[in-house]
Amino acid sequence: MSTPSQIGQPQHPGYAAPGQQVPQNPNFGGQYGVPGQPGQPGQPNQYAPQGGPGFAPNQQYQQYQQPAFAGPDPFPQAKATFGTALRSEWTKIRTVRSTFWTLLITAVITIGLGSLIAAGSSSHPSPDDDLTANSMSGLFFGQLVIVVFGAMAITAEYSTGMIRTSLTSQPRRGTLLWAKAVIVAAVALVIGLICSFASFFIASAIYSGHHIQVSLSDPGVLRAVIGGGLYMAVTALLAFGLGALLRHTAGAITTGVGLLFILFILVQFLPGNWKHDIGKWIPFNAGLQIITTKPQTDMLSPWAGFGVFAAYAAIALIGGAIVMRSRDA
């Protein structure tokens, strides 16, 4: 009598013809339909794929079914704190190539122009000259480069979309913004102090060649030189606040330059009384009083003027913080 396999009819994988060995599962090495085992056809099999024939799996298949466990947390102590935000922002700002070149250009312009102006003023000295302020006159143009540095510290992340990654690692927007502001101010303060002291000492050497003595121990000189660094720090914060407020590099830089440079030029064309009343309150005139050693009757006192300048920066920062909290990145 012919068996099903002999007459060409399909044979169920779980059965074997009389006198033949039960076939092996080619994929997992298990036996199809071994009587008395879970793989027997018609019986439930916990190892069989749903809807497929029963089989008895071997040890290799069971090994693949073991649940996968995640490894230990590589950063068990990492938390979204203000300290970690500071470290992250410091890493960002010191590893960006543009930071180095921006600060280098700031130093070259500030120190170079200050030295040139000091050399010019020493040729024809006047009793009314503020030699300390003349030595740091390079801040007039150096501040424009610091505006670029401060604005790009925040707008660059918006233009590239990196701000979303920053907010993922630090969900507290206020913490992220103030951490950036602290790093920007610290870097600008350091480069400002370097420029101020370097400009002053170079100018002192130039003055001494014309028998003019200027020393840090003179009244108001040390405050003026340190004030140069403070002015650069607040300038960077003003630009940073404008960048957070506008979220656009060109817009923030243009607005910063307009407040510090263009507005100063426009005020010079005002009538006498208006120039006197308005000029002392504009950011440039108010802020740079901190580097003067001789009082000016038509301007604010050094610390009062610097306070007004800091208020401009504070308004920009508060506006930037409000926009950052209320608008999506």
CSV table of C-alpha atoms in Angstrom, one decimal:
chain,number,residue,atom,x,y,z
A,1,MET,CA,0.0,0.0,0.0
A,2,SER,CA,1.4,3.4,-1.0
A,3,THR,CA,2.1,6.0,1.7
A,4,PRO,CA,1.2,9.6,1.2
A,5,SER,CA,4.8,10.5,0.5
A,6,GLN,CA,5.0,7.8,-2.1
A,7,ILE,CA,2.1,9.1,-4.1
A,8,GLY,CA,3.3,12.7,-4.1
A,9,GLN,CA,0.7,14.0,-1.5
A,10,PRO,CA,2.0,16.6,1.0
A,11,GLN,CA,3.1,15.2,4.3
A,12,HIS,CA,2.5,17.0,7.6
A,13,PRO,CA,5.8,18.1,9.1
A,14,GLY,CA,4.9,16.5,12.4
A,15,TYR,CA,4.6,13.0,11.1
A,16,ALA,CA,6.9,10.4,9.5
A,17,ALA,CA,6.1,7.6,7.1
A,18,PRO,CA,6.3,4.0,8.6
A,19,GLY,CA,9.8,3.0,9.0
A,20,GLN,CA,11.2,6.5,8.6
A,21,GLN,CA,12.8,8.8,11.3
A,22,VAL,CA,11.0,11.9,12.5
A,23,PRO,CA,12.5,14.8,10.6
A,24,GLN,CA,14.6,17.4,12.3
A,25,ASN,CA,13.6,21.1,12.4
A,26,PRO,CA,16.2,22.7,10.2
A,27,ASN,CA,16.0,26.1,11.9
A,28,PHE,CA,16.2,25.3,15.6
A,29,GLY,CA,17.3,21.7,15.7
A,30,GLY,CA,14.1,20.5,17.5
A,31,GLN,CA,12.1,17.5,16.6
A,32,TYR,CA,8.7,17.8,15.0
A,33,GLY,CA,5.8,16.0,16.7
A,34,VAL,CA,7.6,13.8,19.1
A,35,PRO,CA,4.9,12.0,21.0
A,36,GLY,CA,4.7,12.9,24.7
A,37,GLN,CA,6.7,16.1,24.3
A,38,PRO,CA,5.4,19.7,24.0
A,39,GLY,CA,6.1,19.8,20.3
A,40,GLN,CA,3.5,17.1,19.4
A,41,PRO,CA,1.1,18.4,16.7
A,42,GLY,CA,-2.3,19.3,18.0
A,43,GLN,CA,-1.0,20.2,21.5
A,44,PRO,CA,-0.2,23.7,22.8
A,45,ASN,CA,3.4,24.6,22.6
A,46,GLN,CA,4.7,27.6,24.5
A,47,TYR,CA,7.8,27.7,22.3
A,48,ALA,CA,6.1,27.6,18.9
A,49,PRO,CA,5.4,30.8,17.0
A,50,GLN,CA,1.7,31.6,16.9
A,51,GLY,CA,0.0,29.9,14.0
A,52,GLY,CA,3.1,27.6,13.2
A,53,PRO,CA,3.6,23.9,13.7
A,54,GLY,CA,4.7,22.6,17.1
A,55,PHE,CA,8.3,21.8,17.8
A,56,ALA,CA,10.6,21.1,20.7
A,57,PRO,CA,13.2,23.8,20.7
A,58,ASN,CA,16.8,23.2,21.5
A,59,GLN,CA,18.9,25.1,24.1
A,60,GLN,CA,20.2,27.7,21.5
A,61,TYR,CA,16.7,28.9,20.7
A,62,GLN,CA,15.8,29.3,24.4
A,63,GLN,CA,19.0,31.3,24.9
A,64,TYR,CA,17.7,33.9,22.3
A,65,GLN,CA,14.5,34.2,24.3
A,66,GLN,CA,16.3,35.5,27.5
A,67,PRO,CA,15.3,39.1,28.3
A,68,ALA,CA,17.9,41.8,27.6
A,69,PHE,CA,18.8,43.9,30.6
A,70,ALA,CA,20.2,47.4,30.3
A,71,GLY,CA,23.7,48.0,31.6
A,72,PRO,CA,24.6,50.2,34.5
A,73,ASP,CA,23.9,54.0,34.1
A,74,PRO,CA,27.2,55.5,32.8
A,75,PHE,CA,26.3,58.8,34.5
A,76,PRO,CA,24.7,57.9,37.8
A,77,GLN,CA,25.4,61.3,39.4
A,78,ALA,CA,24.4,63.5,36.4
A,79,LYS,CA,21.6,65.9,37.3
A,80,ALA,CA,20.2,69.0,35.5
A,81,THR,CA,21.6,71.5,38.1
A,82,PHE,CA,23.0,75.0,37.6
A,83,GLY,CA,26.5,73.7,38.2
A,84,THR,CA,26.2,71.1,35.4
A,85,ALA,CA,24.7,73.8,33.1
A,86,LEU,CA,27.7,76.0,33.8
A,87,ARG,CA,30.2,73.2,33.0
A,88,SER,CA,28.3,72.4,29.8
A,89,GLU,CA,28.2,76.1,28.6
A,90,TRP,CA,31.9,76.5,29.5
A,91,THR,CA,32.7,73.4,27.3
A,92,LYS,CA,30.6,74.8,24.5
A,93,ILE,CA,32.1,78.3,24.5
A,94,ARG,CA,35.7,77.2,24.8
A,95,THR,CA,35.5,74.6,22.0
A,96,VAL,CA,33.9,76.8,19.4
A,97,ARG,CA,36.6,78.2,17.1
A,98,SER,CA,34.9,81.5,16.6
A,99,THR,CA,35.3,82.3,20.3
A,100,PHE,CA,39.1,82.3,20.0
A,101,TRP,CA,39.2,84.5,17.0
A,102,THR,CA,36.5,87.0,18.3
A,103,LEU,CA,38.4,87.5,21.6
A,104,LEU,CA,41.7,87.8,19.7
A,105,ILE,CA,40.4,90.5,17.5
A,106,THR,CA,39.0,92.3,20.5
A,107,ALA,CA,42.4,92.3,22.2
A,108,VAL,CA,44.2,93.5,19.1
A,109,ILE,CA,41.8,96.3,18.3
A,110,THR,CA,41.5,97.5,21.9
A,111,ILE,CA,45.1,97.4,22.8
A,112,GLY,CA,46.3,98.6,19.4
A,113,LEU,CA,44.1,101.6,19.2
A,114,GLY,CA,44.6,102.5,22.8
A,115,SER,CA,48.3,102.5,22.3
A,116,LEU,CA,48.0,104.7,19.2
A,117,ILE,CA,45.8,107.2,20.9
A,118,ALA,CA,48.1,107.3,23.9
A,119,ALA,CA,51.0,108.0,21.7
A,120,GLY,CA,49.2,110.8,20.0
A,121,SER,CA,48.0,112.4,23.2
A,122,SER,CA,51.5,112.2,24.8
A,123,SER,CA,53.0,114.3,21.9
A,124,HIS,CA,50.9,117.4,22.9
A,125,PRO,CA,49.7,116.8,26.5
A,126,SER,CA,47.2,119.1,28.1
A,127,PRO,CA,46.4,119.6,31.8
A,128,ASP,CA,42.8,118.7,31.1
A,129,ASP,CA,43.7,115.4,29.4
A,130,ASP,CA,42.5,112.2,31.1
A,131,LEU,CA,45.5,110.1,30.3
A,132,THR,CA,44.1,106.9,31.8
A,133,ALA,CA,40.9,107.2,29.7
A,134,ASN,CA,43.0,107.9,26.7
A,135,SER,CA,45.0,104.8,27.2
A,136,MET,CA,41.8,102.7,27.1
A,137,SER,CA,40.2,104.5,24.2
A,138,GLY,CA,40.4,101.3,22.2
A,139,LEU,CA,37.4,100.1,24.1
A,140,PHE,CA,35.3,102.4,21.8
A,141,PHE,CA,35.9,100.0,19.0
A,142,GLY,CA,36.7,96.8,20.9
A,143,GLN,CA,33.1,96.9,22.3
A,144,LEU,CA,31.8,96.3,18.8
A,145,VAL,CA,33.6,93.0,18.6
A,146,ILE,CA,32.4,92.0,22.1
A,147,VAL,CA,28.8,92.7,20.9
A,148,VAL,CA,29.3,90.0,18.2
A,149,PHE,CA,30.7,87.6,20.8
A,150,GLY,CA,27.8,88.2,23.3
A,151,ALA,CA,25.1,87.9,20.6
A,152,MET,CA,26.4,84.8,19.0
A,153,ALA,CA,26.7,83.0,22.3
A,154,ILE,CA,22.9,82.5,22.2
A,155,THR,CA,21.8,83.2,18.6
A,156,ALA,CA,24.2,80.6,17.1
A,157,GLU,CA,22.2,77.8,18.9
A,158,TYR,CA,18.9,79.1,17.5
A,159,SER,CA,20.3,79.3,13.9
A,160,THR,CA,21.6,75.8,14.0
A,161,GLY,CA,18.8,74.2,16.1
A,162,MET,CA,21.3,73.2,18.8
A,163,ILE,CA,19.1,75.0,21.3
A,164,ARG,CA,16.7,72.1,21.3
A,165,THR,CA,19.5,69.7,22.3
A,166,SER,CA,20.5,72.1,25.1
A,167,LEU,CA,16.9,72.2,26.4
A,168,THR,CA,16.7,68.4,26.2
A,169,SER,CA,19.8,68.1,28.5
A,170,GLN,CA,18.7,71.1,30.7
A,171,PRO,CA,14.8,71.4,30.6
A,172,ARG,CA,14.8,74.4,33.0
A,173,ARG,CA,15.0,77.3,30.5
A,174,GLY,CA,15.8,79.9,33.1
A,175,THR,CA,18.7,77.8,34.4
A,176,LEU,CA,20.1,77.4,30.9
A,177,LEU,CA,19.8,81.1,30.1
A,178,TRP,CA,21.5,82.3,33.3
A,179,ALA,CA,24.2,79.7,33.0
A,180,LYS,CA,25.0,81.0,29.5
A,181,ALA,CA,24.9,84.6,30.8
A,182,VAL,CA,27.4,83.9,33.6
A,183,ILE,CA,29.8,82.2,31.2
A,184,VAL,CA,29.5,85.0,28.7
A,185,ALA,CA,30.1,87.7,31.4
A,186,ALA,CA,33.0,85.8,32.9
A,187,VAL,CA,34.8,85.4,29.6
A,188,ALA,CA,34.2,89.0,28.6
A,189,LEU,CA,35.3,90.2,32.0
A,190,VAL,CA,38.6,88.3,31.7
A,191,ILE,CA,39.4,89.5,28.2
A,192,GLY,CA,38.3,93.1,29.2
A,193,LEU,CA,40.7,93.1,32.1
A,194,ILE,CA,43.5,91.8,30.0
A,195,CYS,CA,42.9,94.5,27.4
A,196,SER,CA,42.5,97.3,30.0
A,197,PHE,CA,45.7,96.4,32.0
A,198,ALA,CA,47.7,95.8,28.8
A,199,SER,CA,46.5,99.1,27.3
A,200,PHE,CA,47.3,101.0,30.5
A,201,PHE,CA,50.8,99.6,30.9
A,202,ILE,CA,51.7,100.1,27.3
A,203,ALA,CA,50.4,103.7,27.5
A,204,SER,CA,52.4,104.2,30.7
A,205,ALA,CA,55.6,103.2,28.9
A,206,ILE,CA,54.7,105.6,26.1
A,207,TYR,CA,54.0,108.4,28.6
A,208,SER,CA,57.2,107.9,30.5
A,209,GLY,CA,59.1,108.4,27.3
A,210,HIS,CA,57.7,111.9,27.2
A,211,HIS,CA,58.4,112.4,31.0
A,212,ILE,CA,54.7,111.9,31.9
A,213,GLN,CA,54.1,109.7,34.9
A,214,VAL,CA,50.9,107.7,35.4
A,215,SER,CA,50.6,105.0,38.0
A,216,LEU,CA,47.9,102.6,39.3
A,217,SER,CA,48.3,104.2,42.7
A,218,ASP,CA,47.1,107.5,41.4
A,219,PRO,CA,43.6,108.5,42.5
A,220,GLY,CA,40.9,106.7,40.5
A,221,VAL,CA,43.3,105.0,38.1
A,222,LEU,CA,42.9,101.4,39.5
A,223,ARG,CA,39.1,101.8,39.5
A,224,ALA,CA,39.2,103.1,35.9
A,225,VAL,CA,41.4,100.2,34.7
A,226,ILE,CA,39.2,97.6,36.4
A,227,GLY,CA,36.2,99.5,35.1
A,228,GLY,CA,37.3,98.8,31.6
A,229,GLY,CA,36.9,95.1,32.2
A,230,LEU,CA,33.6,95.6,33.8
A,231,TYR,CA,32.4,97.7,30.8
A,232,MET,CA,33.3,94.9,28.4
A,233,ALA,CA,31.4,92.3,30.6
A,234,VAL,CA,28.2,94.4,30.7
A,235,THR,CA,28.5,95.0,27.0
A,236,ALA,CA,28.6,91.3,26.3
A,237,LEU,CA,25.6,90.8,28.6
A,238,LEU,CA,23.7,93.5,26.7
A,239,ALA,CA,24.3,91.8,23.4
A,240,PHE,CA,23.5,88.4,24.9
A,241,GLY,CA,20.2,89.7,26.2
A,242,LEU,CA,19.4,91.2,22.8
A,243,GLY,CA,20.2,87.9,21.2
A,244,ALA,CA,17.9,86.0,23.5
A,245,LEU,CA,15.2,88.6,22.9
A,246,LEU,CA,15.5,88.6,19.0
A,247,ARG,CA,16.8,85.1,18.4
A,248,HIS,CA,18.5,86.4,15.2
A,249,THR,CA,22.3,87.0,14.9
A,250,ALA,CA,22.2,89.9,12.5
A,251,GLY,CA,19.3,91.5,14.3
A,252,ALA,CA,21.0,91.3,17.7
A,253,ILE,CA,24.3,92.6,16.4
A,254,THR,CA,22.7,95.4,14.5
A,255,THR,CA,20.6,96.5,17.5
A,256,GLY,CA,23.7,96.3,19.8
A,257,VAL,CA,25.8,98.3,17.5
A,258,GLY,CA,23.0,100.8,17.1
A,259,LEU,CA,22.6,101.3,20.9
A,260,LEU,CA,26.3,101.7,21.6
A,261,PHE,CA,27.7,103.3,18.4
A,262,ILE,CA,25.1,104.8,16.1
A,263,LEU,CA,23.1,106.4,19.0
A,264,PHE,CA,26.2,108.0,20.3
A,265,ILE,CA,26.9,109.6,16.9
A,266,LEU,CA,23.3,110.7,16.4
A,267,VAL,CA,23.3,112.5,19.8
A,268,GLN,CA,26.2,114.7,18.6
A,269,PHE,CA,23.9,116.4,16.1
A,270,LEU,CA,21.3,117.4,18.7
A,271,PRO,CA,21.0,121.0,19.9
A,272,GLY,CA,23.1,122.0,22.9
A,273,ASN,CA,20.5,121.6,25.6
A,274,TRP,CA,19.2,118.3,24.2
A,275,LYS,CA,22.7,117.0,23.7
A,276,HIS,CA,23.5,117.7,27.4
A,277,ASP,CA,20.3,116.3,28.8
A,278,ILE,CA,20.0,113.2,26.6
A,279,GLY,CA,23.7,112.4,25.9
A,280,LYS,CA,24.6,111.5,29.5
A,281,TRP,CA,21.9,108.8,29.6
A,282,ILE,CA,22.8,106.9,26.4
A,283,PRO,CA,24.5,103.5,27.0
A,284,PHE,CA,27.9,104.5,25.6
A,285,ASN,CA,28.4,107.8,27.5
A,286,ALA,CA,27.0,106.4,30.7
A,287,GLY,CA,29.0,103.2,30.7
A,288,LEU,CA,32.3,104.6,29.8
A,289,GLN,CA,32.3,107.0,32.7
A,290,ILE,CA,33.7,104.1,34.7
A,291,ILE,CA,37.1,104.5,32.9
A,292,THR,CA,37.5,108.2,33.6
A,293,THR,CA,39.6,109.7,36.4
A,294,LYS,CA,38.6,113.4,36.0
A,295,PRO,CA,35.0,114.4,36.6
A,296,GLN,CA,32.9,115.8,33.7
A,297,THR,CA,30.2,118.3,34.6
A,298,ASP,CA,27.9,117.3,31.7
A,299,MET,CA,28.1,113.5,32.4
A,300,LEU,CA,27.1,111.2,35.2
A,301,SER,CA,29.6,110.1,37.9
A,302,PRO,CA,31.6,107.0,37.2
A,303,TRP,CA,29.6,104.5,39.2
A,304,ALA,CA,26.2,106.2,38.5
A,305,GLY,CA,26.9,106.0,34.8
A,306,PHE,CA,28.0,102.4,35.0
A,307,GLY,CA,24.8,101.7,36.9
A,308,VAL,CA,22.7,103.1,34.1
A,309,PHE,CA,24.6,101.1,31.6
A,310,ALA,CA,24.1,97.9,33.7
A,311,ALA,CA,20.3,98.7,33.8
A,312,TYR,CA,20.2,98.6,30.0
A,313,ALA,CA,21.8,95.2,30.1
A,314,ALA,CA,19.4,94.0,32.8
A,315,ILE,CA,16.4,95.1,30.8
A,316,ALA,CA,17.7,93.2,27.7
A,317,LEU,CA,18.4,90.1,29.8
A,318,ILE,CA,14.9,90.1,31.5
A,319,GLY,CA,13.3,90.6,28.1
A,320,GLY,CA,15.3,87.6,26.7
A,321,ALA,CA,14.3,85.5,29.7
A,322,ILE,CA,10.6,86.2,29.2
A,323,VAL,CA,10.8,85.4,25.5
A,324,MET,CA,12.7,82.2,26.2
A,325,ARG,CA,10.1,81.0,28.7
A,326,SER,CA,7.1,81.9,26.6
A,327,ARG,CA,8.1,80.9,23.1
A,328,ASP,CA,9.1,77.5,21.7
A,329,ALA,CA,12.6,76.9,20.7
